Amino acid sequence: MTTSHGAADPAPAAAYAQAAEAAGRAPSIHNTQPWHWEVHPDRLDLRADSSRALPGTDPDGRMLTVSCGAALHHAEIALRAAGHAVDVRTLPDPADPDLLATLTVTGDVPVTPEAMRLVQAAELRHTDRRPTVDIAVTPAQVEELRQVADAYGVHLHRLNPDQVTDLVVAVSHAEDAAAAEPAWQAETARWTGPDRPAGAGLPPEVIPDRRPETDVGERDFGTRGTLEVGGGHDKASTYVVLFGGDDDRAAWLRAGQALSAVWLHATVQGLAVLPYSQVVEIDGTRAMMRRILSQLGHAYVVLRLGVADPEHALPGRTPRLPFEQTTTVDDLGA
Ligand SMILES: Cc1cc2nc3c(=O)[nH]c(=O)nc-3n(C[C@H](O)[C@H](O)[C@H](O)COP(=O)(O)O)c2cc1C
């Protein structure tokens, strides 16, 4: 078998292993990377790994599932960029709830420039907690991202100025609730402190060195990092909500696929992205988000879009767990 550009096509099992490896770059709540891949000769299975769950912060596994959905999208685009047509089944076995998805290569597809752009963006994508500069995100950029989310059945709504004011209040309530919750604080400390697991969690280089001067307060990790935030603000930032009609695991997986797709397209557009999930993690503020959305749906995650201040250092890269820790490969020779 050859790809459209003439290179030898890897055997599917090797392609599945490469896709699992590429999916390791996906974003995840607190960089927990709560997924486990099983490479089989005929398919790639994605499982939730509850050993890296956040029971205090994320008791229902919402953010865990959204994170796994983002990894699923990363694997999907890696297979497409390698010239494979892929069939994706989510939650394929009701008797096996940890099996979140199965990907199966069904044939060859031409490698499109779009597929190449997305896998390249996956290498560059990162969470940007630097404030943004006075360059507005254009309506055309937001419209493109809306269409990208729509392809996964997920809505993207740009918050108007009044709704951003409501978001400021919701974020502040969420931070107060988190500060009053010892289990929450303990988990944040575990994934951002010196005892975080090797290859996971947030290193000091990606945590601001002081509270940024933004209207919508950034997540408080309870520790000062070394990321220079400079004097930017969020006045020209755009806040969008990914939301949908359902609030169950299937919906959260789709939200994760859409989050990854939107984030990678925003990266191609040159935009900096920062998720805000604390307002969705806490019951009271999740209800506030529903009111902000005029009860039209359930919020999955809020994103700040903007242009980062080029004067200030790029955030360092977050580490990743070794491949062997997130992936089991069986019967490669079969
Ligand atoms: C579902 C989800 C929720 C997240 N929530 C937040 C958040 O509330 N605040 C924040 O600063 N980063 C948040 N992040 C970003 C993660 O911390 C980040 O993806 C992870 O540390 C890996 O870093 P990277 O995105 O730079 O590769 C979230 C990411 C995901 C996927």
GROMACS .gro file of C-alpha atoms and ligand atoms in nm:
model
  365
    1MET     CA    1   0.000   0.000   0.000
    2THR     CA    2   0.128   0.352  -0.075
    3THR     CA    3   0.007   0.693   0.033
    4SER     CA    4  -0.098   0.961  -0.214
    5HIS     CA    5   0.251   1.108  -0.195
    6GLY     CA    6   0.410   0.775  -0.277
    7ALA     CA    7   0.568   0.686   0.060
    8ALA     CA    8   0.528   0.335   0.198
    9ASP     CA    9   0.216   0.319   0.412
   10PRO     CA   10   0.278   0.176   0.759
   11ALA     CA   11   0.087  -0.133   0.862
   12PRO     CA   12  -0.231  -0.027   1.045
   13ALA     CA   13  -0.098  -0.135   1.388
   14ALA     CA   14   0.204   0.092   1.344
   15ALA     CA   15  -0.024   0.371   1.223
   16TYR     CA   16  -0.244   0.324   1.531
   17ALA     CA   17   0.063   0.342   1.756
   18GLN     CA   18   0.177   0.662   1.582
   19ALA     CA   19  -0.171   0.812   1.624
   20ALA     CA   20  -0.171   0.726   1.996
   21GLU     CA   21   0.168   0.891   2.030
   22ALA     CA   22   0.051   1.204   1.844
   23ALA     CA   23  -0.259   1.219   2.065
   24GLY     CA   24  -0.029   1.258   2.364
   25ARG     CA   25   0.008   1.628   2.271
   26ALA     CA   26  -0.364   1.690   2.332
   27PRO     CA   27  -0.466   1.938   2.604
   28SER     CA   28  -0.610   1.799   2.927
   29ILE     CA   29  -0.740   1.932   3.255
   30HIS     CA   30  -0.434   2.006   3.477
   31ASN     CA   31  -0.230   1.816   3.216
   32THR     CA   32  -0.351   1.490   3.375
   33GLN     CA   33  -0.358   1.310   3.036
   34PRO     CA   34  -0.638   1.085   3.169
   35TRP     CA   35  -0.641   0.848   2.871
   36HIS     CA   36  -0.509   0.505   2.792
   37TRP     CA   37  -0.465   0.378   2.437
   38GLU     CA   38  -0.479   0.012   2.337
   39VAL     CA   39  -0.318  -0.059   2.002
   40HIS     CA   40  -0.464  -0.374   1.846
   41PRO     CA   41  -0.376  -0.512   1.502
   42ASP     CA   42  -0.715  -0.406   1.366
   43ARG     CA   43  -0.814  -0.104   1.577
   44LEU     CA   44  -0.717   0.160   1.830
   45ASP     CA   45  -0.915   0.174   2.156
   46LEU     CA   46  -0.934   0.482   2.378
   47ARG     CA   47  -1.002   0.424   2.746
   48ALA     CA   48  -1.046   0.663   3.036
   49ASP     CA   49  -0.769   0.619   3.292
   50SER     CA   50  -0.928   0.680   3.630
   51SER     CA   51  -0.589   0.668   3.803
   52ARG     CA   52  -0.539   1.023   3.669
   53ALA     CA   53  -0.893   1.145   3.743
   54LEU     CA   54  -0.965   1.446   3.967
   55PRO     CA   55  -1.243   1.325   4.199
   56GLY     CA   56  -1.237   1.644   4.409
   57THR     CA   57  -1.238   1.891   4.119
   58ASP     CA   58  -1.422   1.688   3.858
   59PRO     CA   59  -1.639   1.432   4.043
   60ASP     CA   60  -1.858   1.347   3.741
   61GLY     CA   61  -1.561   1.309   3.506
   62ARG     CA   62  -1.678   1.593   3.281
   63MET     CA   63  -1.335   1.742   3.224
   64LEU     CA   64  -1.174   1.399   3.214
   65THR     CA   65  -1.409   1.303   2.930
   66VAL     CA   66  -1.365   1.637   2.748
   67SER     CA   67  -0.986   1.585   2.771
   68CYS     CA   68  -1.019   1.232   2.629
   69GLY     CA   69  -1.235   1.372   2.348
   70ALA     CA   70  -0.953   1.614   2.263
   71ALA     CA   71  -0.706   1.322   2.253
   72LEU     CA   72  -0.951   1.131   2.031
   73HIS     CA   73  -0.958   1.421   1.784
   74HIS     CA   74  -0.578   1.439   1.787
   75ALA     CA   75  -0.555   1.066   1.703
   76GLU     CA   76  -0.815   1.104   1.430
   77ILE     CA   77  -0.632   1.387   1.253
   78ALA     CA   78  -0.298   1.204   1.284
   79LEU     CA   79  -0.446   0.905   1.103
   80ARG     CA   80  -0.601   1.127   0.831
   81ALA     CA   81  -0.273   1.314   0.782
   82ALA     CA   82  -0.103   0.976   0.733
   83GLY     CA   83  -0.344   0.901   0.448
   84HIS     CA   84  -0.587   0.674   0.634
   85ALA     CA   85  -0.965   0.687   0.619
   86VAL     CA   86  -1.086   0.630   0.973
   87ASP     CA   87  -1.410   0.521   1.129
   88VAL     CA   88  -1.466   0.653   1.484
   89ARG     CA   89  -1.717   0.486   1.719
   90THR     CA   90  -1.771   0.657   2.052
   91LEU     CA   91  -1.890   0.466   2.363
   92PRO     CA   92  -1.920   0.149   2.149
   93ASP     CA   93  -1.992  -0.096   2.434
   94PRO     CA   94  -2.247  -0.008   2.705
   95ALA     CA   95  -2.113  -0.301   2.913
   96ASP     CA   96  -1.763  -0.146   2.909
   97PRO     CA   97  -1.813   0.222   3.007
   98ASP     CA   98  -1.439   0.302   3.028
   99LEU     CA   99  -1.406   0.222   2.657
  100LEU     CA  100  -1.463   0.573   2.524
  101ALA     CA  101  -1.393   0.516   2.154
  102THR     CA  102  -1.265   0.279   1.890
  103LEU     CA  103  -1.089   0.400   1.577
  104THR     CA  104  -1.064   0.172   1.275
  105VAL     CA  105  -0.876   0.239   0.953
  106THR     CA  106  -1.111   0.163   0.666
  107GLY     CA  107  -0.894   0.250   0.367
  108ASP     CA  108  -0.682   0.526   0.216
  109VAL     CA  109  -0.762   0.894   0.168
  110PRO     CA  110  -0.565   1.163  -0.013
  111VAL     CA  111  -0.365   1.371   0.232
  112THR     CA  112  -0.518   1.719   0.220
  113PRO     CA  113  -0.340   2.048   0.302
  114GLU     CA  114  -0.603   2.097   0.575
  115ALA     CA  115  -0.505   1.764   0.739
  116MET     CA  116  -0.137   1.862   0.728
  117ARG     CA  117  -0.209   2.208   0.874
  118LEU     CA  118  -0.397   2.054   1.165
  119VAL     CA  119  -0.125   1.802   1.258
  120GLN     CA  120   0.135   2.078   1.235
  121ALA     CA  121  -0.085   2.297   1.458
  122ALA     CA  122  -0.105   2.012   1.710
  123GLU     CA  123   0.273   2.038   1.750
  124LEU     CA  124   0.254   2.414   1.814
  125ARG     CA  125  -0.068   2.437   2.016
  126HIS     CA  126  -0.038   2.528   2.381
  127THR     CA  127  -0.236   2.695   2.656
  128ASP     CA  128  -0.153   3.065   2.668
  129ARG     CA  129  -0.207   3.234   3.006
  130ARG     CA  130  -0.038   3.560   2.900
  131PRO     CA  131  -0.280   3.855   2.877
  132THR     CA  132  -0.369   3.960   2.525
  133VAL     CA  133  -0.295   4.281   2.331
  134ASP     CA  134  -0.533   4.536   2.174
  135ILE     CA  135  -0.587   4.344   1.853
  136ALA     CA  136  -0.943   4.219   1.819
  137VAL     CA  137  -1.040   3.873   1.701
  138THR     CA  138  -1.241   3.925   1.381
  139PRO     CA  139  -1.601   3.811   1.329
  140ALA     CA  140  -1.477   3.600   1.037
  141GLN     CA  141  -1.233   3.416   1.264
  142VAL     CA  142  -1.509   3.342   1.517
  143GLU     CA  143  -1.745   3.231   1.239
  144GLU     CA  144  -1.484   2.985   1.110
  145LEU     CA  145  -1.445   2.841   1.461
  146ARG     CA  146  -1.823   2.822   1.501
  147GLN     CA  147  -1.845   2.609   1.188
  148VAL     CA  148  -1.559   2.387   1.308
  149ALA     CA  149  -1.744   2.315   1.637
  150ASP     CA  150  -2.070   2.267   1.452
  151ALA     CA  151  -1.924   1.973   1.259
  152TYR     CA  152  -1.914   1.788   1.595
  153GLY     CA  153  -2.270   1.888   1.689
  154VAL     CA  154  -2.134   2.141   1.941
  155HIS     CA  155  -2.238   2.506   1.943
  156LEU     CA  156  -1.994   2.793   1.981
  157HIS     CA  157  -2.139   3.117   2.118
  158ARG     CA  158  -1.946   3.444   2.136
  159LEU     CA  159  -2.032   3.621   2.463
  160ASN     CA  160  -2.156   3.980   2.425
  161PRO     CA  161  -2.022   4.248   2.665
  162ASP     CA  162  -2.307   4.198   2.917
  163GLN     CA  163  -2.248   3.824   2.913
  164VAL     CA  164  -1.875   3.878   2.968
  165THR     CA  165  -1.968   4.081   3.278
  166ASP     CA  166  -2.178   3.783   3.394
  167LEU     CA  167  -1.882   3.555   3.321
  168VAL     CA  168  -1.659   3.773   3.545
  169VAL     CA  169  -1.907   3.711   3.830
  170ALA     CA  170  -1.934   3.337   3.757
  171VAL     CA  171  -1.554   3.293   3.748
  172SER     CA  172  -1.519   3.484   4.074
  173HIS     CA  173  -1.785   3.265   4.241
  174ALA     CA  174  -1.616   2.950   4.108
  175GLU     CA  175  -1.278   3.061   4.244
  176ASP     CA  176  -1.433   3.138   4.587
  177ALA     CA  177  -1.603   2.797   4.594
  178ALA     CA  178  -1.278   2.625   4.494
  179ALA     CA  179  -1.083   2.813   4.762
  180ALA     CA  180  -1.327   2.685   5.026
  181GLU     CA  181  -1.295   2.321   4.918
  182PRO     CA  182  -0.995   2.135   5.067
  183ALA     CA  183  -1.018   1.843   4.820
  184TRP     CA  184  -1.003   2.090   4.532
  185GLN     CA  185  -0.704   2.271   4.677
  186ALA     CA  186  -0.522   1.943   4.745
  187GLU     CA  187  -0.569   1.831   4.383
  188THR     CA  188  -0.453   2.163   4.241
  189ALA     CA  189  -0.145   2.150   4.463
  190ARG     CA  190  -0.074   1.790   4.361
  191TRP     CA  191  -0.079   1.868   3.986
  192THR     CA  192   0.107   2.202   4.006
  193GLY     CA  193   0.351   2.143   4.293
  194PRO     CA  194   0.693   1.980   4.312
  195ASP     CA  195   0.540   1.637   4.382
  196ARG     CA  196   0.336   1.630   4.060
  197PRO     CA  197   0.375   1.305   3.863
  198ALA     CA  198   0.677   1.304   3.628
  199GLY     CA  199   0.566   1.395   3.277
  200ALA     CA  200   0.229   1.536   3.389
  201GLY     CA  201   0.084   1.839   3.565
  202LEU     CA  202   0.180   2.205   3.523
  203PRO     CA  203   0.543   2.316   3.557
  204PRO     CA  204   0.621   2.671   3.687
  205GLU     CA  205   0.707   2.790   3.332
  206VAL     CA  206   0.338   2.785   3.229
  207ILE     CA  207   0.196   2.943   3.545
  208PRO     CA  208   0.193   3.327   3.561
  209ASP     CA  209   0.448   3.498   3.785
  210ARG     CA  210   0.168   3.725   3.916
  211ARG     CA  211  -0.207   3.767   3.876
  212PRO     CA  212  -0.261   3.900   3.522
  213GLU     CA  213  -0.456   4.229   3.493
  214THR     CA  214  -0.760   4.075   3.329
  215ASP     CA  215  -1.131   4.141   3.385
  216VAL     CA  216  -1.211   3.771   3.370
  217GLY     CA  217  -0.981   3.632   3.638
  218GLU     CA  218  -0.756   3.346   3.534
  219ARG     CA  219  -0.768   3.017   3.722
  220ASP     CA  220  -0.584   3.046   4.054
  221PHE     CA  221  -0.338   2.758   4.076
  222GLY     CA  222  -0.247   2.864   4.431
  223THR     CA  223   0.117   2.904   4.339
  224ARG     CA  224   0.333   3.159   4.158
  225GLY     CA  225   0.505   3.036   3.845
  226THR     CA  226   0.774   3.191   3.628
  227LEU     CA  227   0.568   3.282   3.320
  228GLU     CA  228   0.613   3.658   3.264
  229VAL     CA  229   0.269   3.805   3.207
  230GLY     CA  230   0.369   4.164   3.130
  231GLY     CA  231   0.123   4.450   3.116
  232GLY     CA  232  -0.138   4.320   2.873
  233HIS     CA  233  -0.508   4.296   2.951
  234ASP     CA  234  -0.804   4.107   2.812
  235LYS     CA  235  -0.996   4.411   2.679
  236ALA     CA  236  -0.965   4.295   2.319
  237SER     CA  237  -1.011   3.927   2.401
  238THR     CA  238  -1.313   3.736   2.280
  239TYR     CA  239  -1.484   3.488   2.511
  240VAL     CA  240  -1.671   3.199   2.358
  241VAL     CA  241  -1.861   2.909   2.513
  242LEU     CA  242  -1.876   2.560   2.370
  243PHE     CA  243  -2.218   2.424   2.460
  244GLY     CA  244  -2.484   2.175   2.361
  245GLY     CA  245  -2.824   2.029   2.443
  246ASP     CA  246  -2.698   1.721   2.631
  247ASP     CA  247  -2.496   1.690   2.949
  248ASP     CA  248  -2.374   1.330   2.946
  249ARG     CA  249  -2.057   1.140   2.858
  250ALA     CA  250  -2.136   1.122   2.486
  251ALA     CA  251  -2.183   1.500   2.482
  252TRP     CA  252  -1.861   1.561   2.680
  253LEU     CA  253  -1.664   1.343   2.436
  254ARG     CA  254  -1.803   1.542   2.141
  255ALA     CA  255  -1.721   1.862   2.330
  256GLY     CA  256  -1.361   1.742   2.362
  257GLN     CA  257  -1.338   1.664   1.990
  258ALA     CA  258  -1.480   2.008   1.913
  259LEU     CA  259  -1.247   2.175   2.167
  260SER     CA  260  -0.945   2.019   1.998
  261ALA     CA  261  -1.069   2.107   1.649
  262VAL     CA  262  -1.148   2.468   1.747
  263TRP     CA  263  -0.816   2.509   1.931
  264LEU     CA  264  -0.613   2.375   1.637
  265HIS     CA  265  -0.796   2.599   1.388
  266ALA     CA  266  -0.746   2.897   1.622
  267THR     CA  267  -0.375   2.808   1.633
  268VAL     CA  268  -0.367   2.814   1.252
  269GLN     CA  269  -0.537   3.158   1.272
  270GLY     CA  270  -0.255   3.277   1.500
  271LEU     CA  271  -0.480   3.313   1.805
  272ALA     CA  272  -0.387   3.240   2.166
  273VAL     CA  273  -0.637   3.021   2.353
  274LEU     CA  274  -0.705   2.985   2.724
  275PRO     CA  275  -0.976   2.751   2.855
  276TYR     CA  276  -1.183   2.842   3.160
  277SER     CA  277  -1.339   2.528   3.303
  278GLN     CA  278  -1.383   2.611   3.671
  279VAL     CA  279  -1.723   2.767   3.593
  280VAL     CA  280  -1.836   2.433   3.450
  281GLU     CA  281  -1.679   2.215   3.720
  282ILE     CA  282  -1.883   2.373   4.002
  283ASP     CA  283  -2.258   2.301   4.013
  284GLY     CA  284  -2.363   2.656   4.109
  285THR     CA  285  -2.162   2.832   3.840
  286ARG     CA  286  -2.255   2.571   3.581
  287ALA     CA  287  -2.615   2.679   3.645
  288MET     CA  288  -2.505   3.044   3.604
  289MET     CA  289  -2.350   2.954   3.269
  290ARG     CA  290  -2.679   2.797   3.165
  291ARG     CA  291  -2.855   3.125   3.250
  292ILE     CA  292  -2.592   3.320   3.051
  293LEU     CA  293  -2.680   3.092   2.760
  294SER     CA  294  -3.053   3.175   2.813
  295GLN     CA  295  -3.112   2.807   2.905
  296LEU     CA  296  -3.033   2.713   2.543
  297GLY     CA  297  -2.789   2.443   2.645
  298HIS     CA  298  -2.521   2.315   2.880
  299ALA     CA  299  -2.181   2.484   2.883
  300TYR     CA  300  -1.889   2.245   2.829
  301VAL     CA  301  -1.599   2.491   2.845
  302VAL     CA  302  -1.535   2.864   2.805
  303LEU     CA  303  -1.245   2.979   2.587
  304ARG     CA  304  -1.064   3.309   2.579
  305LEU     CA  305  -0.940   3.391   2.228
  306GLY     CA  306  -0.697   3.670   2.161
  307VAL     CA  307  -0.359   3.778   2.036
  308ALA     CA  308  -0.080   3.722   2.288
  309ASP     CA  309   0.167   3.997   2.372
  310PRO     CA  310   0.474   3.918   2.156
  311GLU     CA  311   0.694   4.120   2.397
  312HIS     CA  312   0.658   3.859   2.666
  313ALA     CA  313   0.811   3.517   2.676
  314LEU     CA  314   0.623   3.232   2.516
  315PRO     CA  315   0.504   2.987   2.777
  316GLY     CA  316   0.726   2.680   2.808
  317ARG     CA  317   0.592   2.345   2.695
  318THR     CA  318   0.406   2.128   2.938
  319PRO     CA  319   0.563   1.782   2.961
  320ARG     CA  320   0.397   1.461   2.854
  321LEU     CA  321   0.390   1.113   3.003
  322PRO     CA  322   0.608   0.855   2.827
  323PHE     CA  323   0.431   0.665   2.550
  324GLU     CA  324   0.460   0.333   2.740
  325GLN     CA  325   0.265   0.480   3.031
  326THR     CA  326  -0.034   0.583   2.823
  327THR     CA  327  -0.035   0.311   2.558
  328THR     CA  328  -0.045  -0.068   2.548
  329VAL     CA  329   0.056  -0.228   2.219
  330ASP     CA  330  -0.044  -0.588   2.155
  331ASP     CA  331   0.027  -0.835   1.880
  332LEU     CA  332   0.213  -0.589   1.655
  333GLY     CA  333   0.345  -0.877   1.450
  334ALA     CA  334   0.004  -1.039   1.401
  335LIG     C1  335  -1.102   2.025   2.953
  335LIG     C2  336  -0.990   2.123   2.983
  335LIG     C3  337  -1.009   2.221   3.080
  335LIG     C4  338  -0.905   2.312   3.108
  335LIG     N1  339  -0.926   2.412   3.200
  335LIG     C5  340  -0.830   2.505   3.223
  335LIG     C6  341  -0.855   2.613   3.313
  335LIG     O1  342  -0.962   2.627   3.370
  335LIG     N2  343  -0.755   2.703   3.333
  335LIG     C7  344  -0.632   2.690   3.271
  335LIG     O2  345  -0.545   2.773   3.294
  335LIG     N3  346  -0.607   2.588   3.182
  335LIG     C8  347  -0.704   2.496   3.158
  335LIG     N4  348  -0.681   2.394   3.068
  335LIG     C9  349  -0.552   2.384   2.998
  335LIG    C10  350  -0.467   2.269   3.055
  335LIG     O3  351  -0.412   2.307   3.179
  335LIG    C11  352  -0.357   2.236   2.951
  335LIG     O4  353  -0.419   2.184   2.836
  335LIG    C12  354  -0.256   2.135   3.001
  335LIG     O5  355  -0.186   2.186   3.110
  335LIG    C13  356  -0.156   2.097   2.890
  335LIG     O6  357  -0.088   2.213   2.845
  335LIG     P1  358  -0.093   2.260   2.694
  335LIG     O7  359  -0.237   2.289   2.660
  335LIG     O8  360  -0.006   2.385   2.691
  335LIG     O9  361  -0.036   2.149   2.609
  335LIG    C14  362  -0.782   2.303   3.039
  335LIG    C15  363  -0.766   2.204   2.939
  335LIG    C16  364  -0.869   2.115   2.912
  335LIG    C17  365  -0.852   2.013   2.802
   0.00000   0.00000   0.00000
